[in-house]
PDB file of C-alpha atoms in Angstrom:
ATOM      1  CA  UNK A   1      74.831  76.953 142.012  1.00 40.00           C
ATOM      2  CA  UNK A   2      78.500  74.973 140.543  1.00 40.00           C
ATOM      3  CA  UNK A   3      81.440  75.490 142.755  1.00 42.00           C
ATOM      4  CA  UNK A   4      83.046  77.214 139.215  1.00 42.00           C
ATOM      5  CA  UNK A   5      79.807  79.882 139.417  1.00 34.00           C
ATOM      6  CA  UNK A   6      80.677  80.321 142.721  1.00 32.00           C
ATOM      7  CA  UNK A   7      84.090  81.467 141.772  1.00 36.00           C
ATOM      8  CA  UNK A   8      83.347  83.587 138.800  1.00 43.00           C
ATOM      9  CA  UNK A   9      82.294  86.850 140.964  1.00 44.00           C
ATOM     10  CA  UNK A  10      85.284  87.047 142.782  1.00 71.00           C
ATOM     11  CA  UNK A  11      87.408  86.112 140.284  1.00 86.00           C
ATOM     12  CA  UNK A  12      85.312  88.881 137.673  1.00 86.00           C
ATOM     13  CA  UNK A  13      86.597  91.197 140.893  1.00 89.00           C
ATOM     14  CA  UNK A  14      89.804  90.749 141.204  1.00 91.00           C
ATOM     15  CA  UNK A  15      90.381  90.732 137.389  1.00 92.00           C
ATOM     16  CA  UNK A  16      88.677  94.182 137.737  1.00 94.00           C
ATOM     17  CA  UNK A  17      91.298  95.245 140.309  1.00 94.00           C
ATOM     18  CA  UNK A  18      93.899  94.066 138.295  1.00 94.00           C
ATOM     19  CA  UNK A  19      92.941  96.070 135.275  1.00 94.00           C
ATOM     20  CA  UNK A  20      92.600  99.264 137.266  1.00 96.00           C
ATOM     21  CA  UNK A  21      96.188  99.104 138.864  1.00 96.00           C
ATOM     22  CA  UNK A  22      97.643  98.065 135.090  1.00 95.00           C
ATOM     23  CA  UNK A  23      95.604 100.663 133.716  1.00 96.00           C
ATOM     24  CA  UNK A  24      96.763 103.669 136.520  1.00 97.00           C
ATOM     25  CA  UNK A  25     100.046 102.646 136.077  1.00 97.00           C
ATOM     26  CA  UNK A  26     100.148 103.209 132.400  1.00 96.00           C
ATOM     27  CA  UNK A  27      98.417 106.593 133.159  1.00 96.00           C
ATOM     28  CA  UNK A  28     101.021 107.943 135.899  1.00 97.00           C
ATOM     29  CA  UNK A  29     104.710 106.744 133.593  1.00 95.00           C
ATOM     30  CA  UNK A  30     102.663 108.498 130.437  1.00 95.00           C
ATOM     31  CA  UNK A  31     101.818 111.666 132.830  1.00 94.00           C
ATOM     32  CA  UNK A  32     104.288 111.748 135.057  1.00 93.00           C
ATOM     33  CA  UNK A  33     107.130 109.595 134.007  1.00 91.00           C
ATOM     34  CA  UNK A  34     108.866 106.550 136.045  1.00 92.00           C
ATOM     35  CA  UNK A  35     110.742 108.862 138.160  1.00 91.00           C
ATOM     36  CA  UNK A  36     107.465 109.605 140.377  1.00 92.00           C
ATOM     37  CA  UNK A  37     106.126 106.305 140.166  1.00 95.00           C
ATOM     38  CA  UNK A  38     105.705 104.254 143.357  1.00 96.00           C
ATOM     39  CA  UNK A  39     103.156 101.987 144.666  1.00 97.00           C
ATOM     40  CA  UNK A  40     101.223 104.410 146.952  1.00 97.00           C
ATOM     41  CA  UNK A  41     100.573 106.592 144.007  1.00 97.00           C
ATOM     42  CA  UNK A  42      99.184 103.976 141.515  1.00 98.00           C
ATOM     43  CA  UNK A  43      97.155 102.356 144.266  1.00 98.00           C
ATOM     44  CA  UNK A  44      95.695 106.191 144.647  1.00 97.00           C
ATOM     45  CA  UNK A  45      95.094 106.566 141.118  1.00 98.00           C
ATOM     46  CA  UNK A  46      93.498 103.047 140.989  1.00 97.00           C
ATOM     47  CA  UNK A  47      91.522 103.773 143.795  1.00 97.00           C
ATOM     48  CA  UNK A  48      93.047 100.554 145.753  1.00 96.00           C
ATOM     49  CA  UNK A  49      93.944 101.100 148.916  1.00 97.00           C
ATOM     50  CA  UNK A  50      97.852  99.963 149.273  1.00 97.00           C
ATOM     51  CA  UNK A  51      96.716  96.720 151.108  1.00 96.00           C
ATOM     52  CA  UNK A  52      94.843  95.601 148.071  1.00 95.00           C
ATOM     53  CA  UNK A  53      97.443  96.221 145.709  1.00 96.00           C
ATOM     54  CA  UNK A  54      99.994  94.014 147.743  1.00 95.00           C
ATOM     55  CA  UNK A  55      97.449  91.551 147.182  1.00 93.00           C
ATOM     56  CA  UNK A  56      98.398  91.207 143.667  1.00 94.00           C
ATOM     57  CA  UNK A  57     101.789  92.481 143.084  1.00 94.00           C
ATOM     58  CA  UNK A  58     104.731  92.205 145.495  1.00 93.00           C
ATOM     59  CA  UNK A  59     106.332  95.973 144.355  1.00 94.00           C
ATOM     60  CA  UNK A  60     106.173  98.331 141.913  1.00 95.00           C
ATOM     61  CA  UNK A  61     108.455  96.150 139.695  1.00 93.00           C
ATOM     62  CA  UNK A  62     105.458  93.340 139.181  1.00 94.00           C
ATOM     63  CA  UNK A  63     103.268  95.441 138.419  1.00 95.00           C
ATOM     64  CA  UNK A  64     105.928  96.689 135.226  1.00 94.00           C
ATOM     65  CA  UNK A  65     106.647  93.358 134.645  1.00 91.00           C
ATOM     66  CA  UNK A  66     102.762  92.447 134.437  1.00 92.00           C
ATOM     67  CA  UNK A  67     102.221  95.040 131.706  1.00 91.00           C
ATOM     68  CA  UNK A  68     105.172  94.460 129.919  1.00 87.00           C
ATOM     69  CA  UNK A  69     103.981  90.728 129.687  1.00 86.00           C
ATOM     70  CA  UNK A  70     100.387  91.714 129.083  1.00 86.00           C
ATOM     71  CA  UNK A  71     101.636  93.754 125.834  1.00 83.00           C
ATOM     72  CA  UNK A  72     103.634  91.506 124.619  1.00 79.00           C
ATOM     73  CA  UNK A  73     100.990  88.672 124.796  1.00 78.00           C
ATOM     74  CA  UNK A  74      98.547  90.632 122.584  1.00 80.00           C
ATOM     75  CA  UNK A  75     101.412  91.597 120.164  1.00 76.00           C
ATOM     76  CA  UNK A  76     102.401  87.052 120.025  1.00 74.00           C
ATOM     77  CA  UNK A  77      98.562  86.916 119.655  1.00 74.00           C
ATOM     78  CA  UNK A  78      98.520  89.547 116.430  1.00 75.00           C
ATOM     79  CA  UNK A  79     101.802  87.981 114.880  1.00 71.00           C
ATOM     80  CA  UNK A  80      99.618  84.524 115.038  1.00 67.00           C
ATOM     81  CA  UNK A  81      96.641  86.516 113.296  1.00 71.00           C
ATOM     82  CA  UNK A  82      98.855  87.788 110.969  1.00 70.00           C
ATOM     83  CA  UNK A  83     100.627  84.486 109.893  1.00 61.00           C
ATOM     84  CA  UNK A  84      97.222  83.213 109.268  1.00 60.00           C
ATOM     85  CA  UNK A  85      95.489  85.788 107.227  1.00 67.00           C
ATOM     86  CA  UNK A  86      98.029  88.051 105.457  1.00 57.00           C
ATOM     87  CA  UNK A  87      99.713  86.895 101.797  1.00 52.00           C
ATOM     88  CA  UNK A  88     102.889  85.479 102.122  1.00 59.00           C
ATOM     89  CA  UNK A  89     104.666  88.399 100.263  1.00 54.00           C
ATOM     90  CA  UNK A  90     103.506  91.090 102.893  1.00 61.00           C
ATOM     91  CA  UNK A  91     104.124  88.655 106.046  1.00 74.00           C
ATOM     92  CA  UNK A  92     107.576  90.383 106.636  1.00 81.00           C
ATOM     93  CA  UNK A  93     106.530  93.850 106.704  1.00 85.00           C
ATOM     94  CA  UNK A  94     103.108  93.157 108.057  1.00 82.00           C
ATOM     95  CA  UNK A  95     104.807  91.467 111.672  1.00 80.00           C
ATOM     96  CA  UNK A  96     107.414  94.087 111.629  1.00 85.00           C
ATOM     97  CA  UNK A  97     104.721  96.731 111.190  1.00 84.00           C
ATOM     98  CA  UNK A  98     102.932  94.926 114.255  1.00 80.00           C
ATOM     99  CA  UNK A  99     106.120  94.747 116.146  1.00 79.00           C
ATOM    100  CA  UNK A 100     106.965  98.118 115.837  1.00 81.00           C
ATOM    101  CA  UNK A 101     103.431  99.342 116.963  1.00 76.00           C
ATOM    102  CA  UNK A 102     102.652  95.978 119.325  1.00 70.00           C
ATOM    103  CA  UNK A 103     104.117  97.987 122.314  1.00 72.00           C
ATOM    104  CA  UNK A 104     101.995 100.969 123.736  1.00 78.00           C
ATOM    105  CA  UNK A 105     102.784 104.233 124.965  1.00 82.00           C
ATOM    106  CA  UNK A 106     105.640 106.678 124.811  1.00 82.00           C
ATOM    107  CA  UNK A 107     108.923 105.319 123.723  1.00 77.00           C
ATOM    108  CA  UNK A 108     110.154 106.203 127.357  1.00 82.00           C
ATOM    109  CA  UNK A 109     107.050 104.218 128.500  1.00 88.00           C
ATOM    110  CA  UNK A 110     107.512 101.285 126.546  1.00 83.00           C
ATOM    111  CA  UNK A 111     111.756 100.934 127.582  1.00 83.00           C
ATOM    112  CA  UNK A 112     110.473 100.864 131.063  1.00 88.00           C
ATOM    113  CA  UNK A 113     107.868  97.940 130.286  1.00 85.00           C
ATOM    114  CA  UNK A 114     110.295  96.444 128.301  1.00 82.00           C
ATOM    115  CA  UNK A 115     113.030  96.594 130.585  1.00 83.00           C
ATOM    116  CA  UNK A 116     110.843  95.604 133.351  1.00 85.00           C
ATOM    117  CA  UNK A 117     109.782  92.615 131.699  1.00 80.00           C
ATOM    118  CA  UNK A 118     113.354  91.000 130.337  1.00 80.00           C
ATOM    119  CA  UNK A 119     114.640  91.887 134.334  1.00 81.00           C
ATOM    120  CA  UNK A 120     111.771  89.871 135.449  1.00 76.00           C
ATOM    121  CA  UNK A 121     111.916  86.773 133.025  1.00 72.00           C
ATOM    122  CA  UNK A 122     115.298  87.212 131.219  1.00 69.00           C
ATOM    123  CA  UNK A 123     116.271  87.469 128.220  1.00 63.00           C
ATOM    124  CA  UNK A 124     115.057  84.449 126.653  1.00 64.00           C
ATOM    125  CA  UNK A 125     111.295  85.730 127.056  1.00 67.00           C
ATOM    126  CA  UNK A 126     112.308  86.895 123.261  1.00 65.00           C
ATOM    127  CA  UNK A 127     112.586  83.713 121.768  1.00 62.00           C
ATOM    128  CA  UNK A 128     109.103  82.536 123.438  1.00 67.00           C
ATOM    129  CA  UNK A 129     107.671  85.668 122.113  1.00 60.00           C
ATOM    130  CA  UNK A 130     108.756  85.673 118.851  1.00 59.00           C
ATOM    131  CA  UNK A 131     107.951  82.125 117.554  1.00 65.00           C
ATOM    132  CA  UNK A 132     104.892  83.727 115.320  1.00 58.00           C
ATOM    133  CA  UNK A 133     107.592  85.506 113.870  1.00 57.00           C
ATOM    134  CA  UNK A 134     109.676  82.497 112.660  1.00 63.00           C
ATOM    135  CA  UNK A 135     106.567  80.314 112.327  1.00 62.00           C
ATOM    136  CA  UNK A 136     105.760  82.810 109.816  1.00 57.00           C
ATOM    137  CA  UNK A 137     108.881  83.099 107.753  1.00 55.00           C
ATOM    138  CA  UNK A 138     108.922  79.173 107.636  1.00 60.00           C
ATOM    139  CA  UNK A 139     106.135  78.911 105.876  1.00 58.00           C
ATOM    140  CA  UNK A 140     107.524  81.196 103.243  1.00 53.00           C
ATOM    141  CA  UNK A 141     106.904  78.434  99.697  1.00 54.00           C
ATOM    142  CA  UNK A 142     109.105  80.997  97.455  1.00 52.00           C
ATOM    143  CA  UNK A 143     112.071  80.648  99.241  1.00 46.00           C
ATOM    144  CA  UNK A 144     111.949  77.115 100.157  1.00 51.00           C
ATOM    145  CA  UNK A 145     114.212  77.224 103.311  1.00 54.00           C
ATOM    146  CA  UNK A 146     113.922  75.568 106.405  1.00 62.00           C
ATOM    147  CA  UNK A 147     115.742  77.548 109.274  1.00 66.00           C
ATOM    148  CA  UNK A 148     118.093  75.997 111.469  1.00 72.00           C
ATOM    149  CA  UNK A 149     118.334  77.016 115.114  1.00 72.00           C
ATOM    150  CA  UNK A 150     121.257  79.763 114.506  1.00 82.00           C
ATOM    151  CA  UNK A 151     119.667  81.526 111.520  1.00 81.00           C
ATOM    152  CA  UNK A 152     116.087  81.399 113.516  1.00 75.00           C
ATOM    153  CA  UNK A 153     117.763  83.086 116.628  1.00 78.00           C
ATOM    154  CA  UNK A 154     119.009  85.961 114.276  1.00 82.00           C
ATOM    155  CA  UNK A 155     115.917  86.231 112.604  1.00 76.00           C
ATOM    156  CA  UNK A 156     113.952  86.187 116.107  1.00 73.00           C
ATOM    157  CA  UNK A 157     116.277  88.628 117.779  1.00 78.00           C
ATOM    158  CA  UNK A 158     118.023  91.283 115.278  1.00 84.00           C
ATOM    159  CA  UNK A 159     114.333  93.371 114.858  1.00 81.00           C
ATOM    160  CA  UNK A 160     113.527  93.596 118.612  1.00 78.00           C
ATOM    161  CA  UNK A 161     117.422  94.319 119.542  1.00 81.00           C
ATOM    162  CA  UNK A 162     117.582  97.214 116.830  1.00 87.00           C
ATOM    163  CA  UNK A 163     114.154  98.287 118.171  1.00 82.00           C
ATOM    164  CA  UNK A 164     115.023  98.755 121.460  1.00 79.00           C
ATOM    165  CA  UNK A 165     117.996 100.133 120.573  1.00 84.00           C
ATOM    166  CA  UNK A 166     116.037 102.715 118.646  1.00 84.00           C
ATOM    167  CA  UNK A 167     113.911 103.201 121.454  1.00 79.00           C
ATOM    168  CA  UNK A 168     116.382 103.901 124.112  1.00 79.00           C
ATOM    169  CA  UNK A 169     118.179 106.479 121.576  1.00 84.00           C
ATOM    170  CA  UNK A 170     115.623 109.210 120.886  1.00 81.00           C
ATOM    171  CA  UNK A 171     118.171 111.468 120.170  1.00 87.00           C
ATOM    172  CA  UNK A 172     119.221 109.752 116.905  1.00 88.00           C
ATOM    173  CA  UNK A 173     115.313 111.061 115.609  1.00 88.00           C
ATOM    174  CA  UNK A 174     114.695 108.269 113.283  1.00 89.00           C
ATOM    175  CA  UNK A 175     112.044 108.212 111.442  1.00 91.00           C
ATOM    176  CA  UNK A 176     109.947 105.422 111.853  1.00 88.00           C
ATOM    177  CA  UNK A 177     108.765 104.814 108.567  1.00 92.00           C
ATOM    178  CA  UNK A 178     112.061 104.813 106.953  1.00 95.00           C
ATOM    179  CA  UNK A 179     113.435 102.482 109.966  1.00 93.00           C
ATOM    180  CA  UNK A 180     110.372  99.901 109.293  1.00 92.00           C
ATOM    181  CA  UNK A 181     111.936  99.976 105.333  1.00 95.00           C
ATOM    182  CA  UNK A 182     115.410  99.451 106.469  1.00 95.00           C
ATOM    183  CA  UNK A 183     113.979  96.687 109.082  1.00 92.00           C
ATOM    184  CA  UNK A 184     112.075  95.136 105.869  1.00 90.00           C
ATOM    185  CA  UNK A 185     114.982  94.982 103.646  1.00 93.00           C
ATOM    186  CA  UNK A 186     117.474  93.380 106.603  1.00 92.00           C
ATOM    187  CA  UNK A 187     115.003  90.576 107.027  1.00 86.00           C
ATOM    188  CA  UNK A 188     113.997  89.806 102.862  1.00 85.00           C
ATOM    189  CA  UNK A 189     117.908  90.488 102.269  1.00 90.00           C
ATOM    190  CA  UNK A 190     118.694  87.861 105.290  1.00 88.00           C
ATOM    191  CA  UNK A 191     115.766  85.365 103.798  1.00 82.00           C
ATOM    192  CA  UNK A 192     117.035  85.825 100.460  1.00 84.00           C
ATOM    193  CA  UNK A 193     120.825  85.081 100.933  1.00 88.00           C
ATOM    194  CA  UNK A 194     119.363  81.769 103.121  1.00 83.00           C
ATOM    195  CA  UNK A 195     117.602  80.659 100.342  1.00 80.00           C
ATOM    196  CA  UNK A 196     120.202  81.359  97.866  1.00 84.00           C
ATOM    197  CA  UNK A 197     122.735  79.160 100.591  1.00 84.00           C
ATOM    198  CA  UNK A 198     120.201  76.249 100.530  1.00 77.00           C
ATOM    199  CA  UNK A 199     119.820  76.125  96.941  1.00 79.00           C
ATOM    200  CA  UNK A 200     123.547  76.046  96.508  1.00 82.00           C
ATOM    201  CA  UNK A 201     123.834  73.248  99.126  1.00 78.00           C
ATOM    202  CA  UNK A 202     121.411  71.363  97.415  1.00 76.00           C
ATOM    203  CA  UNK A 203     122.575  71.184  94.114  1.00 75.00           C
ATOM    204  CA  UNK A 204     125.818  69.928  95.575  1.00 72.00           C
ATOM    205  CA  UNK A 205     123.786  66.864  97.192  1.00 63.00           C
TER     206      UNK A 205
END
């Protein structure tokens, strides 16, 4: 029996424990909200001892950040799949739809998870998690443009910042489909403007 084979059962059990802790945290956030969320309640719901929980996470915020990271990673993979499979003309809307639906849970839960992730990893995580978005836009042959650092920054941050604001202001009662349309219009208009600017610059060269 190899060393790798001997380690696998232990690793599988550890992953199952982590999964149970994260699932319990999500359930508690959805049913009771962040205010009542404690490591003791998470451990109880997950069916593990508090000591076991602390073997994997240092505190409650660490658990929330791990949940946010997991969901953000799933979103990043989904966007990559869209980039590879979606027709160019549909890429922007499809990606925005993926971003809007990429974080599970109620608006309150999404805010908690994303805030915890930003607190743990910093604002730079926005660029890390949306390089696929930039790749999709850059490959649009009909626009014939190359994104500079500044325009890429706008594209990777505009949608996310607007969606974070929308989630943080539920009293506005924004219609998700109408918001999606506006975000698509925003991105398409910006990209068309970038293309026009690039053509104008090429004409002067």
